[in-house]
Coordinates of C-alpha atoms in Angstrom, one line a residue:
M26 CA -27.1 -6.6 4.3
L27 CA -29.8 -6.2 1.6
E28 CA -32.1 -9.1 1.3
K29 CA -32.1 -11.1 -1.9
T30 CA -35.3 -10.5 -3.8
K31 CA -36.8 -10.6 -7.3
E32 CA -38.7 -7.4 -6.7
G33 CA -36.0 -5.5 -4.8
L34 CA -36.5 -3.3 -1.7
S35 CA -38.7 -0.3 -1.1
R36 CA -36.9 2.9 -0.1
R37 CA -38.5 2.7 3.4
N38 CA -37.2 -0.9 3.9
F39 CA -33.8 0.0 2.6
L40 CA -33.4 2.9 5.0
G41 CA -34.6 0.8 7.8
L42 CA -31.9 -1.7 7.3
A43 CA -29.2 0.9 7.5
G44 CA -29.2 0.9 11.3
L45 CA -28.7 -2.8 11.3
A46 CA -25.4 -2.5 9.4
T47 CA -23.8 -0.7 12.3
A48 CA -23.9 -3.7 14.5
G49 CA -22.6 -5.8 11.7
V50 CA -19.6 -3.5 11.3
A51 CA -18.8 -3.5 15.0
A52 CA -18.9 -7.3 15.0
S53 CA -16.6 -7.6 12.0
I54 CA -14.1 -5.1 13.4
A55 CA -14.0 -6.9 16.7
H56 CA -13.7 -10.3 15.0
P57 CA -12.0 -9.6 11.7
N58 CA -12.5 -13.1 10.2
A59 CA -16.3 -12.9 10.8
A60 CA -16.7 -10.5 7.8
F61 CA -14.6 -12.4 5.4
A62 CA -16.5 -15.7 5.2
T63 CA -13.6 -17.4 3.5
E64 CA -11.7 -20.6 4.1
D65 CA -8.0 -20.5 5.1
G66 CA -5.8 -20.5 2.1
R67 CA -8.5 -19.3 -0.3
V68 CA -7.4 -16.2 -2.3
G69 CA -9.9 -16.2 -5.1
D70 CA -10.8 -18.0 -8.3
W71 CA -7.4 -17.7 -9.9
A72 CA -5.7 -21.1 -9.3
R73 CA -3.9 -22.4 -12.4
D74 CA -6.1 -25.5 -12.6
G75 CA -9.3 -23.5 -12.4
S76 CA -10.1 -24.5 -8.9
E77 CA -11.1 -22.1 -6.1
T78 CA -8.2 -22.9 -3.8
V79 CA -4.5 -22.5 -3.8
D80 CA -1.9 -23.6 -1.3
V81 CA -1.0 -20.6 0.9
P82 CA 1.6 -21.1 3.6
N83 CA 1.4 -19.3 6.9
S84 CA 3.3 -16.1 7.5
R85 CA 6.5 -17.8 8.6
G86 CA 6.7 -19.6 5.2
G87 CA 6.0 -16.7 2.9
N88 CA 4.1 -13.5 2.2
A89 CA 1.0 -15.0 3.7
S90 CA -2.3 -13.7 5.1
S91 CA -2.3 -12.5 8.7
D92 CA -5.5 -13.0 10.5
D93 CA -7.0 -9.8 9.2
G94 CA -5.9 -10.5 5.6
T95 CA -3.4 -7.6 5.5
Y96 CA -1.0 -9.5 3.3
R97 CA -1.3 -12.6 1.1
E98 CA 1.0 -15.1 -0.5
H99 CA 2.1 -14.3 -4.0
T100 CA 2.3 -17.7 -5.5
A101 CA 2.6 -18.4 -9.2
S102 CA -0.6 -20.4 -9.2
A103 CA -2.5 -17.3 -7.8
F104 CA -1.6 -15.2 -10.9
P105 CA -2.0 -17.2 -14.1
A106 CA -4.0 -14.6 -15.9
D107 CA -2.9 -14.6 -19.5
D108 CA -6.0 -13.5 -21.5
A109 CA -6.6 -10.2 -23.3
T110 CA -9.9 -11.2 -25.0
P111 CA -13.0 -9.1 -24.3
I112 CA -15.6 -10.5 -22.0
P113 CA -19.0 -10.2 -23.8
P114 CA -22.0 -8.7 -22.0
R115 CA -25.1 -10.7 -21.1
S116 CA -28.6 -9.9 -22.1
V117 CA -31.2 -8.6 -19.6
P118 CA -32.6 -11.6 -17.7
A119 CA -36.3 -12.4 -17.3
S120 CA -35.9 -11.5 -13.6
W121 CA -33.1 -10.1 -11.4
D122 CA -31.7 -11.7 -8.3
Y123 CA -30.9 -8.3 -6.7
E124 CA -32.1 -4.8 -7.3
C125 CA -30.3 -1.6 -6.4
D126 CA -29.4 1.8 -7.8
I127 CA -25.6 1.5 -8.0
V128 CA -23.4 -1.6 -8.4
V129 CA -19.7 -1.1 -7.5
V130 CA -17.3 -3.7 -8.7
G131 CA -14.4 -4.0 -6.3
A132 CA -14.0 -3.1 -2.7
G133 CA -10.5 -1.6 -2.8
G134 CA -9.7 2.0 -2.2
G135 CA -11.7 3.2 -5.3
G136 CA -14.7 0.8 -4.7
L137 CA -14.9 1.7 -1.0
N138 CA -15.1 5.4 -1.9
A139 CA -17.6 4.8 -4.6
A140 CA -19.8 2.7 -2.3
A141 CA -19.5 5.3 0.5
R142 CA -20.3 8.2 -1.7
S143 CA -23.2 6.5 -3.4
I144 CA -24.9 5.5 -0.1
E145 CA -24.2 9.0 1.3
L146 CA -26.1 10.4 -1.7
G147 CA -29.1 8.2 -1.0
A148 CA -28.5 5.5 -3.6
Q149 CA -29.2 1.9 -2.8
T150 CA -25.7 0.4 -3.2
I151 CA -24.3 -3.1 -3.7
C152 CA -20.5 -3.6 -3.8
V153 CA -19.2 -7.0 -5.0
E154 CA -15.6 -8.1 -4.3
A155 CA -13.7 -11.2 -5.4
A156 CA -11.7 -11.5 -2.2
G157 CA -12.9 -12.2 1.3
L158 CA -12.3 -8.8 2.7
W159 CA -12.3 -5.1 1.9
G160 CA -9.3 -2.9 1.1
G161 CA -7.8 -4.4 -2.0
N162 CA -4.3 -3.2 -2.9
A163 CA -4.9 0.0 -1.1
Q164 CA -4.7 -1.7 2.3
S165 CA -1.0 -2.5 1.9
A166 CA 0.2 0.5 -0.1
G167 CA 1.0 4.1 0.3
M168 CA -0.7 7.3 -0.7
C169 CA 0.6 10.7 -1.9
A170 CA -2.3 13.1 -2.3
I171 CA -2.8 16.0 -4.6
L172 CA -0.2 18.7 -4.3
G173 CA -2.5 21.3 -2.9
G174 CA -6.1 22.1 -2.3
S175 CA -7.0 20.1 0.7
R176 CA -7.7 21.7 4.1
L177 CA -4.6 20.2 5.6
Q178 CA -2.5 21.6 2.9
E179 CA -4.2 25.0 3.1
D180 CA -3.4 25.0 6.8
K181 CA 0.3 24.6 5.9
R182 CA 0.0 27.2 3.1
F183 CA 1.3 24.6 0.7
A184 CA 0.5 24.2 -3.0
F185 CA 2.3 23.2 -6.1
P186 CA 3.5 24.7 -8.4
T187 CA 2.7 27.9 -6.5
Y188 CA 0.6 29.0 -3.6
P189 CA -2.3 29.7 -3.4
F190 CA -3.5 26.5 -5.1
D191 CA -4.7 27.0 -8.6
A192 CA -6.1 23.9 -10.4
Q193 CA -5.4 25.4 -13.8
K194 CA -1.7 26.1 -13.0
M195 CA -1.5 22.5 -11.7
T196 CA -3.1 21.2 -14.9
D197 CA -0.7 23.3 -17.1
W198 CA 2.3 21.9 -15.3
A199 CA 1.0 18.3 -15.5
M200 CA 0.1 18.5 -19.2
D201 CA 3.7 19.7 -19.9
E202 CA 5.0 16.7 -17.9
Y203 CA 2.7 14.4 -19.9
H204 CA 3.9 15.9 -23.2
F205 CA 0.4 17.0 -23.8
A206 CA -0.7 13.4 -24.4
A207 CA -3.5 13.4 -21.8
N208 CA -7.1 14.8 -21.8
P209 CA -6.7 18.2 -20.2
K210 CA -10.3 18.1 -18.9
L211 CA -9.6 14.9 -17.1
I212 CA -6.3 16.1 -15.7
Y213 CA -8.1 19.3 -14.5
R214 CA -10.7 17.1 -12.8
I215 CA -8.0 15.3 -10.9
A216 CA -6.3 18.6 -10.0
E217 CA -9.5 20.4 -9.0
G218 CA -11.2 17.4 -7.3
G219 CA -8.4 15.7 -5.5
G220 CA -8.4 18.0 -2.5
K221 CA -12.2 17.7 -2.2
C222 CA -11.9 13.9 -2.1
I223 CA -9.3 14.1 0.7
D224 CA -11.4 16.5 2.7
W225 CA -14.5 14.3 2.1
M226 CA -12.7 11.2 3.3
A227 CA -11.7 13.1 6.5
D228 CA -15.3 14.0 7.0
C229 CA -16.1 10.2 6.7
G230 CA -13.7 9.3 9.4
V231 CA -10.3 8.9 7.8
E232 CA -7.6 10.5 10.0
W233 CA -5.0 12.2 7.9
R234 CA -1.9 12.8 10.0
L235 CA 0.8 15.1 8.7
G236 CA 4.2 13.5 9.2
E237 CA 2.7 10.0 8.7
I238 CA 2.0 11.3 5.2
P239 CA -1.1 9.9 3.7
V240 CA -1.3 13.5 2.5
Y241 CA 1.9 14.6 1.0
V242 CA 2.6 18.3 1.5
A243 CA 6.5 18.2 1.4
P244 CA 7.3 20.1 4.7
K245 CA 10.9 20.7 5.5
K246 CA 12.9 17.6 6.5
S247 CA 9.9 15.3 5.8
T248 CA 9.9 11.8 4.3
L249 CA 7.2 9.4 3.4
D250 CA 8.5 7.2 6.2
H251 CA 6.5 4.1 6.4
H252 CA 3.2 5.3 5.1
V253 CA 2.9 2.0 3.3
L254 CA 1.9 0.4 6.6
K255 CA -0.8 2.9 7.4
M256 CA -3.2 2.9 4.5
K257 CA -5.2 0.0 5.9
D258 CA -6.5 2.4 8.5
A259 CA -8.0 4.5 5.7
T260 CA -9.6 1.6 4.0
D261 CA -11.0 0.4 7.3
A262 CA -12.5 3.8 8.0
M263 CA -14.2 4.1 4.6
Y264 CA -15.5 0.5 4.8
K265 CA -17.0 1.3 8.3
F266 CA -18.6 4.5 7.0
A267 CA -20.2 2.8 4.0
R268 CA -21.4 -0.2 6.0
N269 CA -22.8 2.0 8.7
A270 CA -24.8 3.9 6.1
G271 CA -26.2 0.8 4.6
A272 CA -24.1 -0.3 1.7
D273 CA -24.3 -4.0 1.0
F274 CA -20.9 -5.7 0.5
K275 CA -20.8 -9.1 -1.1
F276 CA -17.4 -10.6 -0.6
N277 CA -16.1 -13.7 -2.4
T278 CA -18.3 -12.6 -5.2
P279 CA -16.4 -11.6 -8.4
A280 CA -18.2 -9.9 -11.2
T281 CA -18.1 -12.1 -14.3
A282 CA -19.9 -10.0 -17.0
L283 CA -21.8 -6.8 -17.6
V284 CA -25.4 -6.8 -18.5
Q285 CA -26.4 -4.6 -21.5
D286 CA -29.9 -3.9 -22.8
D287 CA -31.0 -3.5 -26.4
S288 CA -30.3 0.2 -26.4
G289 CA -26.7 -0.3 -25.5
A290 CA -27.0 0.8 -21.9
V291 CA -25.2 -1.1 -19.1
V292 CA -27.9 -2.0 -16.6
G293 CA -26.3 -4.4 -14.2
I294 CA -23.7 -7.2 -13.8
V295 CA -23.5 -10.9 -13.4
A296 CA -21.5 -12.1 -10.4
N297 CA -20.4 -15.5 -9.0
E298 CA -21.9 -15.2 -5.5
N299 CA -19.7 -17.0 -2.9
Y300 CA -18.1 -18.8 -5.9
E301 CA -21.2 -21.0 -5.9
G302 CA -23.3 -19.7 -8.7
E303 CA -24.2 -16.8 -10.9
V304 CA -26.6 -14.0 -9.8
Y305 CA -27.9 -11.0 -11.8
I306 CA -27.7 -7.7 -10.1
H307 CA -29.8 -4.8 -11.5
A308 CA -28.2 -1.3 -11.3
K309 CA -30.9 1.3 -12.0
K310 CA -28.5 4.3 -12.1
G311 CA -25.2 2.7 -13.1
V312 CA -22.3 0.3 -12.7
I313 CA -19.0 1.6 -11.4
L314 CA -15.9 -0.5 -12.3
T315 CA -13.1 0.0 -9.8
A316 CA -11.5 -3.5 -9.5
G317 CA -8.0 -2.5 -10.5
G318 CA -5.9 -2.7 -13.6
F319 CA -4.1 -5.7 -15.2
C320 CA -0.6 -5.7 -13.7
N321 CA -0.6 -9.5 -13.4
N322 CA -2.3 -10.3 -16.7
K323 CA 0.7 -11.0 -19.0
S324 CA -1.4 -10.9 -22.3
L325 CA -2.9 -7.5 -21.4
L326 CA 0.6 -6.2 -20.5
D327 CA 2.0 -7.4 -23.8
K328 CA -0.8 -5.9 -25.8
Y329 CA -1.4 -2.6 -24.1
I330 CA 1.8 -1.8 -22.1
P331 CA 4.6 -3.5 -24.0
T332 CA 7.4 -1.5 -22.4
A333 CA 6.3 -2.6 -18.9
A334 CA 6.0 -6.1 -20.1
M335 CA 9.6 -6.1 -21.2
G336 CA 11.1 -4.0 -18.4
C337 CA 9.3 -5.0 -15.2
A338 CA 10.7 -7.8 -13.3
S339 CA 8.0 -8.1 -10.7
S340 CA 4.7 -6.7 -9.4
Y341 CA 3.8 -6.4 -5.7
L342 CA 0.1 -6.0 -6.1
V343 CA -1.6 -8.0 -3.4
L344 CA -4.8 -9.0 -5.0
G345 CA -3.5 -9.7 -8.5
E346 CA -5.1 -7.1 -10.8
T347 CA -5.7 -9.5 -13.6
G348 CA -7.8 -7.3 -15.7
E349 CA -11.4 -8.7 -15.7
C350 CA -13.0 -5.3 -15.4
F351 CA -11.0 -4.0 -18.3
R352 CA -11.9 -7.0 -20.4
M353 CA -15.6 -6.5 -19.5
G354 CA -15.4 -3.0 -20.7
L355 CA -13.8 -4.1 -24.0
G356 CA -16.8 -6.5 -24.3
V357 CA -19.2 -3.5 -24.5
N358 CA -17.0 -1.8 -27.1
A359 CA -15.2 0.6 -24.7
D360 CA -12.3 2.5 -26.1
V361 CA -8.8 2.4 -24.4
S362 CA -6.7 5.4 -23.2
G363 CA -3.3 5.6 -21.7
F364 CA -1.7 3.1 -24.1
N365 CA 1.8 2.0 -23.0
S366 CA 1.6 4.0 -19.8
S367 CA 2.6 2.4 -16.5
A368 CA 4.2 3.2 -13.1
S369 CA 6.9 1.3 -11.4
F370 CA 9.2 1.5 -8.4
D371 CA 12.8 0.6 -8.6
G372 CA 14.2 -2.6 -7.3
G373 CA 12.0 -5.2 -8.9
V374 CA 13.8 -8.4 -8.1
D375 CA 13.6 -10.9 -11.0
W376 CA 12.4 -14.0 -9.2
A377 CA 10.8 -15.3 -12.4
S378 CA 14.3 -15.7 -14.0
E379 CA 14.9 -18.5 -11.5
G380 CA 11.5 -20.1 -12.1
K381 CA 9.9 -18.5 -9.1
E382 CA 6.9 -16.2 -8.6
W383 CA 6.6 -13.1 -10.8
A384 CA 4.5 -11.2 -8.4
R385 CA 6.2 -10.3 -5.1
F386 CA 5.3 -8.1 -2.2
L387 CA 6.6 -4.6 -1.9
Y388 CA 8.2 -5.1 1.5
D389 CA 9.9 -8.5 1.8
G390 CA 13.5 -7.6 2.8
M391 CA 15.1 -8.5 -0.5
T392 CA 13.2 -5.8 -2.3
Q393 CA 14.5 -3.1 0.1
L394 CA 18.0 -4.5 -0.1
S395 CA 17.9 -4.4 -3.9
R396 CA 17.1 -0.7 -3.8
Q397 CA 20.3 0.4 -2.0
P398 CA 23.1 2.2 -3.9
W399 CA 25.1 -0.9 -4.9
F400 CA 27.4 -1.2 -7.8
T401 CA 25.0 -1.7 -10.7
I402 CA 25.7 -2.6 -14.3
D403 CA 23.8 -3.7 -17.4
R404 CA 24.5 -7.0 -19.2
A405 CA 27.3 -5.3 -21.2
G406 CA 29.0 -4.1 -18.1
N407 CA 28.0 -0.5 -18.4
R408 CA 27.4 1.4 -15.1
L409 CA 23.8 2.3 -14.4
R410 CA 23.0 5.6 -12.6
Y411 CA 21.6 5.6 -9.1
M412 CA 18.9 8.0 -8.0
D413 CA 19.3 9.1 -4.4
S414 CA 16.1 9.2 -2.2
R415 CA 17.7 10.9 0.8
V416 CA 16.1 14.1 2.1
G417 CA 18.2 17.0 0.7
E418 CA 19.6 19.9 2.7
D419 CA 16.8 22.1 1.3
G420 CA 14.3 19.7 2.8
A421 CA 13.2 18.2 -0.5
A422 CA 12.2 14.6 -0.2
A423 CA 13.4 12.8 -3.4
I424 CA 10.4 10.6 -3.9
Y425 CA 10.8 10.9 -7.6
A426 CA 13.9 8.7 -7.3
L427 CA 11.7 5.7 -6.8
G428 CA 10.2 5.9 -10.3
D429 CA 13.1 7.5 -12.0
L430 CA 15.4 4.7 -11.1
A431 CA 12.9 2.2 -12.3
T432 CA 13.2 3.9 -15.7
V433 CA 17.0 3.5 -15.6
Q434 CA 16.7 -0.2 -14.7
M435 CA 14.0 -1.0 -17.3
S436 CA 15.3 0.9 -20.4
N437 CA 18.9 -0.3 -20.5
P438 CA 20.0 -3.2 -22.9
G439 CA 18.2 -6.3 -21.8
H440 CA 15.7 -4.4 -19.6
R441 CA 17.5 -5.6 -16.5
G442 CA 20.2 -4.3 -14.2
Y443 CA 22.5 -6.3 -12.0
I444 CA 23.4 -5.3 -8.5
I445 CA 26.7 -6.6 -7.1
F446 CA 28.1 -6.4 -3.5
D447 CA 30.3 -8.4 -1.2
G448 CA 30.3 -10.1 2.2
K449 CA 30.6 -6.8 4.1
Y450 CA 27.3 -5.4 2.7
E451 CA 25.6 -5.0 6.1
D452 CA 28.4 -2.6 7.2
Y453 CA 27.3 -0.2 4.5
L454 CA 23.6 0.0 4.9
A455 CA 23.3 2.6 7.6
G456 CA 25.5 5.0 5.6
F457 CA 23.3 4.7 2.6
G458 CA 20.4 6.4 4.4
Q459 CA 17.7 5.8 1.8
E460 CA 14.1 7.0 2.5
H461 CA 10.6 6.1 1.5
C462 CA 10.0 2.5 0.3
R463 CA 13.8 1.8 0.4
K464 CA 13.9 1.7 4.2
L465 CA 14.6 -1.7 5.6
I466 CA 11.9 -3.2 7.8
T467 CA 13.1 -3.8 11.3
P468 CA 11.4 -5.1 14.4
D469 CA 11.2 -1.6 16.0
L470 CA 9.2 -0.1 13.0
E471 CA 6.0 1.7 13.9
Q472 CA 2.9 -0.5 13.3
I473 CA 5.2 -3.5 12.7
E474 CA 2.3 -5.7 13.8
K475 CA 0.8 -5.2 10.3
V476 CA 3.8 -7.1 8.8
P477 CA 3.8 -10.9 8.8
E478 CA 6.1 -12.0 11.6
H479 CA 8.5 -13.8 9.3
Y480 CA 9.2 -10.4 7.5
R481 CA 9.6 -8.2 10.6
D482 CA 13.3 -8.7 10.3
W483 CA 14.5 -7.8 6.7
H484 CA 17.2 -10.5 6.9
H485 CA 14.5 -13.2 6.6
G486 CA 13.4 -11.9 3.2
V487 CA 17.0 -11.8 2.0
Q488 CA 17.6 -15.3 3.2
D489 CA 14.5 -16.5 1.3
A490 CA 16.1 -15.0 -1.8
I491 CA 19.4 -16.6 -1.2
E492 CA 17.8 -20.0 -0.6
A493 CA 15.9 -19.6 -3.9
D494 CA 19.1 -18.6 -5.6
V495 CA 17.5 -15.4 -6.8
L496 CA 20.1 -13.5 -4.8
K497 CA 23.2 -15.5 -5.9
K498 CA 25.8 -16.0 -3.2
R499 CA 29.1 -17.3 -4.6
D500 CA 32.6 -17.8 -3.3
T501 CA 34.3 -16.1 -6.3
L502 CA 33.4 -13.3 -8.7
E503 CA 34.1 -15.7 -11.6
E504 CA 31.4 -18.0 -10.4
L505 CA 29.0 -15.1 -9.8
E506 CA 29.7 -13.8 -13.3
R507 CA 28.9 -17.2 -14.9
D508 CA 25.8 -17.9 -12.9
L509 CA 24.3 -14.4 -13.5
G510 CA 24.7 -15.1 -17.3
F511 CA 27.4 -12.7 -18.1
E512 CA 29.9 -13.3 -20.9
E513 CA 33.3 -14.1 -19.5
G514 CA 35.2 -11.1 -18.3
I515 CA 32.3 -8.6 -18.3
L516 CA 31.5 -8.6 -14.6
T517 CA 35.0 -9.2 -13.3
E518 CA 36.4 -6.3 -15.4
A519 CA 33.6 -4.0 -14.4
V520 CA 34.3 -4.8 -10.7
E521 CA 38.0 -4.2 -11.2
K522 CA 37.3 -0.7 -12.5
W523 CA 34.9 -0.1 -9.6
N524 CA 37.4 -1.2 -7.0
A525 CA 40.0 1.2 -8.5
C526 CA 37.6 4.1 -8.1
C527 CA 37.0 3.0 -4.5
E528 CA 40.7 3.0 -3.8
T529 CA 41.2 6.5 -5.1
G530 CA 38.0 7.7 -3.4
E531 CA 36.6 9.3 -6.6
D532 CA 34.1 7.7 -8.9
D533 CA 34.9 8.4 -12.6
F534 CA 31.4 7.6 -13.8
M535 CA 29.3 10.3 -15.5
Y536 CA 26.9 10.2 -12.6
P537 CA 29.3 9.4 -9.7
M538 CA 28.5 7.9 -6.4
P539 CA 29.3 10.1 -3.4
K540 CA 32.6 9.2 -1.7
E541 CA 30.9 7.7 1.3
W542 CA 29.2 5.1 -0.9
L543 CA 32.4 3.9 -2.6
H544 CA 32.8 0.4 -1.1
P545 CA 35.1 -2.1 -2.8
I546 CA 33.9 -5.5 -3.8
M547 CA 36.7 -7.7 -2.5
T548 CA 35.5 -9.8 0.5
P549 CA 33.8 -13.1 -0.2
P550 CA 31.1 -14.3 -0.4
F551 CA 30.0 -12.3 -3.4
Y552 CA 26.4 -11.5 -4.1
G553 CA 24.5 -10.6 -7.3
C554 CA 20.9 -10.2 -8.4
R555 CA 18.9 -9.3 -11.6
I556 CA 16.6 -6.4 -11.1
G557 CA 14.1 -4.5 -13.3
G558 CA 11.1 -2.4 -12.5
N559 CA 8.6 -3.3 -9.7
L560 CA 5.3 -2.7 -11.5
Y561 CA 2.6 -1.1 -9.3
G562 CA 0.3 0.7 -11.7
T563 CA -0.9 0.1 -15.2
K564 CA -2.1 3.5 -16.6
A565 CA -3.8 2.1 -19.7
G566 CA -7.4 1.4 -19.1
L567 CA -10.9 2.1 -20.3
M568 CA -11.3 5.6 -21.8
V569 CA -13.4 7.9 -19.6
N570 CA -14.4 11.5 -19.8
D571 CA -14.1 14.0 -17.0
R572 CA -17.3 12.7 -15.4
M573 CA -15.8 9.2 -15.3
Q574 CA -18.3 7.9 -17.9
V575 CA -16.8 5.1 -20.1
I576 CA -16.5 6.1 -23.8
S577 CA -17.1 3.7 -26.6
T578 CA -14.9 3.3 -29.8
S579 CA -17.6 5.4 -31.5
G580 CA -16.7 8.4 -29.3
R581 CA -20.1 8.2 -27.5
V582 CA -20.7 7.6 -23.8
I583 CA -21.8 4.1 -22.9
P584 CA -24.9 4.8 -20.8
G585 CA -24.8 3.4 -17.3
L586 CA -21.1 2.6 -17.2
Y587 CA -18.5 4.4 -15.1
A588 CA -14.9 3.5 -14.3
G589 CA -12.6 4.6 -11.6
W590 CA -8.9 4.1 -11.5
H591 CA -7.2 1.8 -12.2
T592 CA -9.8 0.2 -14.4
A593 CA -9.9 3.6 -16.1
G594 CA -7.0 5.0 -18.1
G595 CA -5.8 8.4 -19.2
A596 CA -4.5 9.7 -15.9
V597 CA -1.0 10.2 -17.4
G598 CA -1.8 10.3 -21.1
E599 CA -0.3 8.0 -23.7
N600 CA 3.2 6.4 -23.7
S601 CA 4.1 7.6 -20.2
Y602 CA 6.8 5.1 -19.4
V603 CA 6.8 4.7 -15.6
G604 CA 4.3 7.6 -15.5
D605 CA 6.2 9.4 -12.8
V606 CA 4.5 12.6 -11.9
I607 CA 4.5 12.1 -8.1
L608 CA 4.7 8.3 -8.7
G609 CA 2.2 7.8 -11.4
S610 CA -0.2 10.8 -11.5
L611 CA -1.1 14.0 -9.8
L612 CA -2.6 12.0 -7.0
G613 CA 0.1 9.4 -6.6
D614 CA -1.4 5.9 -7.1
V615 CA -3.6 4.7 -4.4
S616 CA -5.0 8.2 -3.9
L617 CA -5.9 8.2 -7.6
A618 CA -8.1 5.2 -7.0
F619 CA -9.7 6.8 -4.0
A620 CA -10.5 9.9 -6.0
G621 CA -11.7 8.0 -9.0
G622 CA -14.3 6.2 -6.9
F623 CA -15.4 9.5 -5.3
F624 CA -15.7 11.2 -8.7
A625 CA -17.5 8.3 -10.4
A626 CA -20.1 7.9 -7.6
S627 CA -20.8 11.6 -7.5
F628 CA -21.5 11.8 -11.2
A629 CA -23.4 8.5 -11.4
N630 CA -25.7 9.9 -8.8
D631 CA -26.1 13.3 -10.5
A632 CA -24.2 15.2 -7.8
D633 CA -21.3 17.6 -8.1
L634 CA -18.2 17.1 -6.0
D635 CA -19.2 19.7 -3.4
A636 CA -22.6 18.1 -2.7

């Protein structure tokens, strides 16, 4: 760790400390809690009453932290953010508490890459993180990488839209998908640089394994399988690389404001060190903001992504994404890009409608159950289309279905869908055969140890929903109709028509279910649940150019300020509802954050992406 000083460190002393970091990493990996320095139950500074603690049950009682912090409880008190106002910058202090070249805000996927890249390029680097550990949302999420250009993809002779890989062709395809609403230079940067980021991460120690699909190359008969449980390996590898090289990570230390000098340049940050007091950190080369978007800040959603605010029923983001980095950017007059652009999965279970938590984890049993091809209607009784995610006969993996179905669920009248099934539902699950994030978690799943024990059997998550009356279990359809809030006759008449189709073996809907999915709803008890989108990425953010420099409302670069995704916006243009070009951008979602940190650190340190 870098020593706290008013004068900073000499280059010689800094390099000398790099070797000491190796032992520290080894110790933290061997004893995970040693690196976190956080009390049990402490998830940050977000409690509703302003205190630093919230009540977090153990893993048998909820989506709670395991010993290494892989998952955390999503309690309402942990996500009260409801403020869209800018956070004003501070003036340059008489003296600084810490000196460095680069300050990185956030130690998630983007921040880890920014810190690792900066330290690799010889920059004295400090990374501040509000939580007690590294990894952020990336450690419990999946990754779909650029559709061509990496070494692994070249080995497979794969590229999209055609082989050999051509960044311009990729950009042209994406700009058409984005209805020409994005900055083509920025999209080209993503297309051209994504493969370089993947290769660089491999050189840093990340093991990309085809078939386990952190790198998506769409081979025949492939699926994403349970890549969701594997990304923590990538964040651990990048953290280890950065720490070994000498980057200083300050956990439990959220950034609270930017520091701006009289010329308008951002020259550092203010942080709440260990939640005990403010420190001023001087960044001689630049500040890189990577601490996520604002998926759990309701005021920011309402103002900048109104369609998501209306249509999304939940958010699975682990560490909250409450928007402070975005608001700090607004405080120095940063412009915004990607207005009304978001990315969602299907099957957002509406726990909030029953007074429960709005934010829920991606894998909790009930979420997966909600994503199956049940009989689904809107509040008027109209059928809603289902998007199949099974691997097709041609080998195509229908990953698009995850986002496309979210659009269906979010854009119908009332912005909610209703799934209905009967007491025989478990008999039908094997025949549905859904892939990707729709697979049910079972005890025999690879890397099941990364899932809290309570949720290693999907039945437990479903039972939690039944006990909370989020999944309503009723003896009659009439009771279910009433308690789901339908007008009398709407649900029962819709089910009667569905049962008639099941009896004939032919669905008369415009987008019919296959015959093998036609299961009548006749056997009590009857089940029903409200669903919308499951928000996982806000694509509105600070405007950046293709060098990841933040742009002010005057159109000029704000000196010293860089932003990676998802603090930055513009990756899918404006008004990209669900933003589904390979689940949110050319790079997927988590990989977009990884690449953004890599890009920002390269340019903040005056290096090109090949350096």
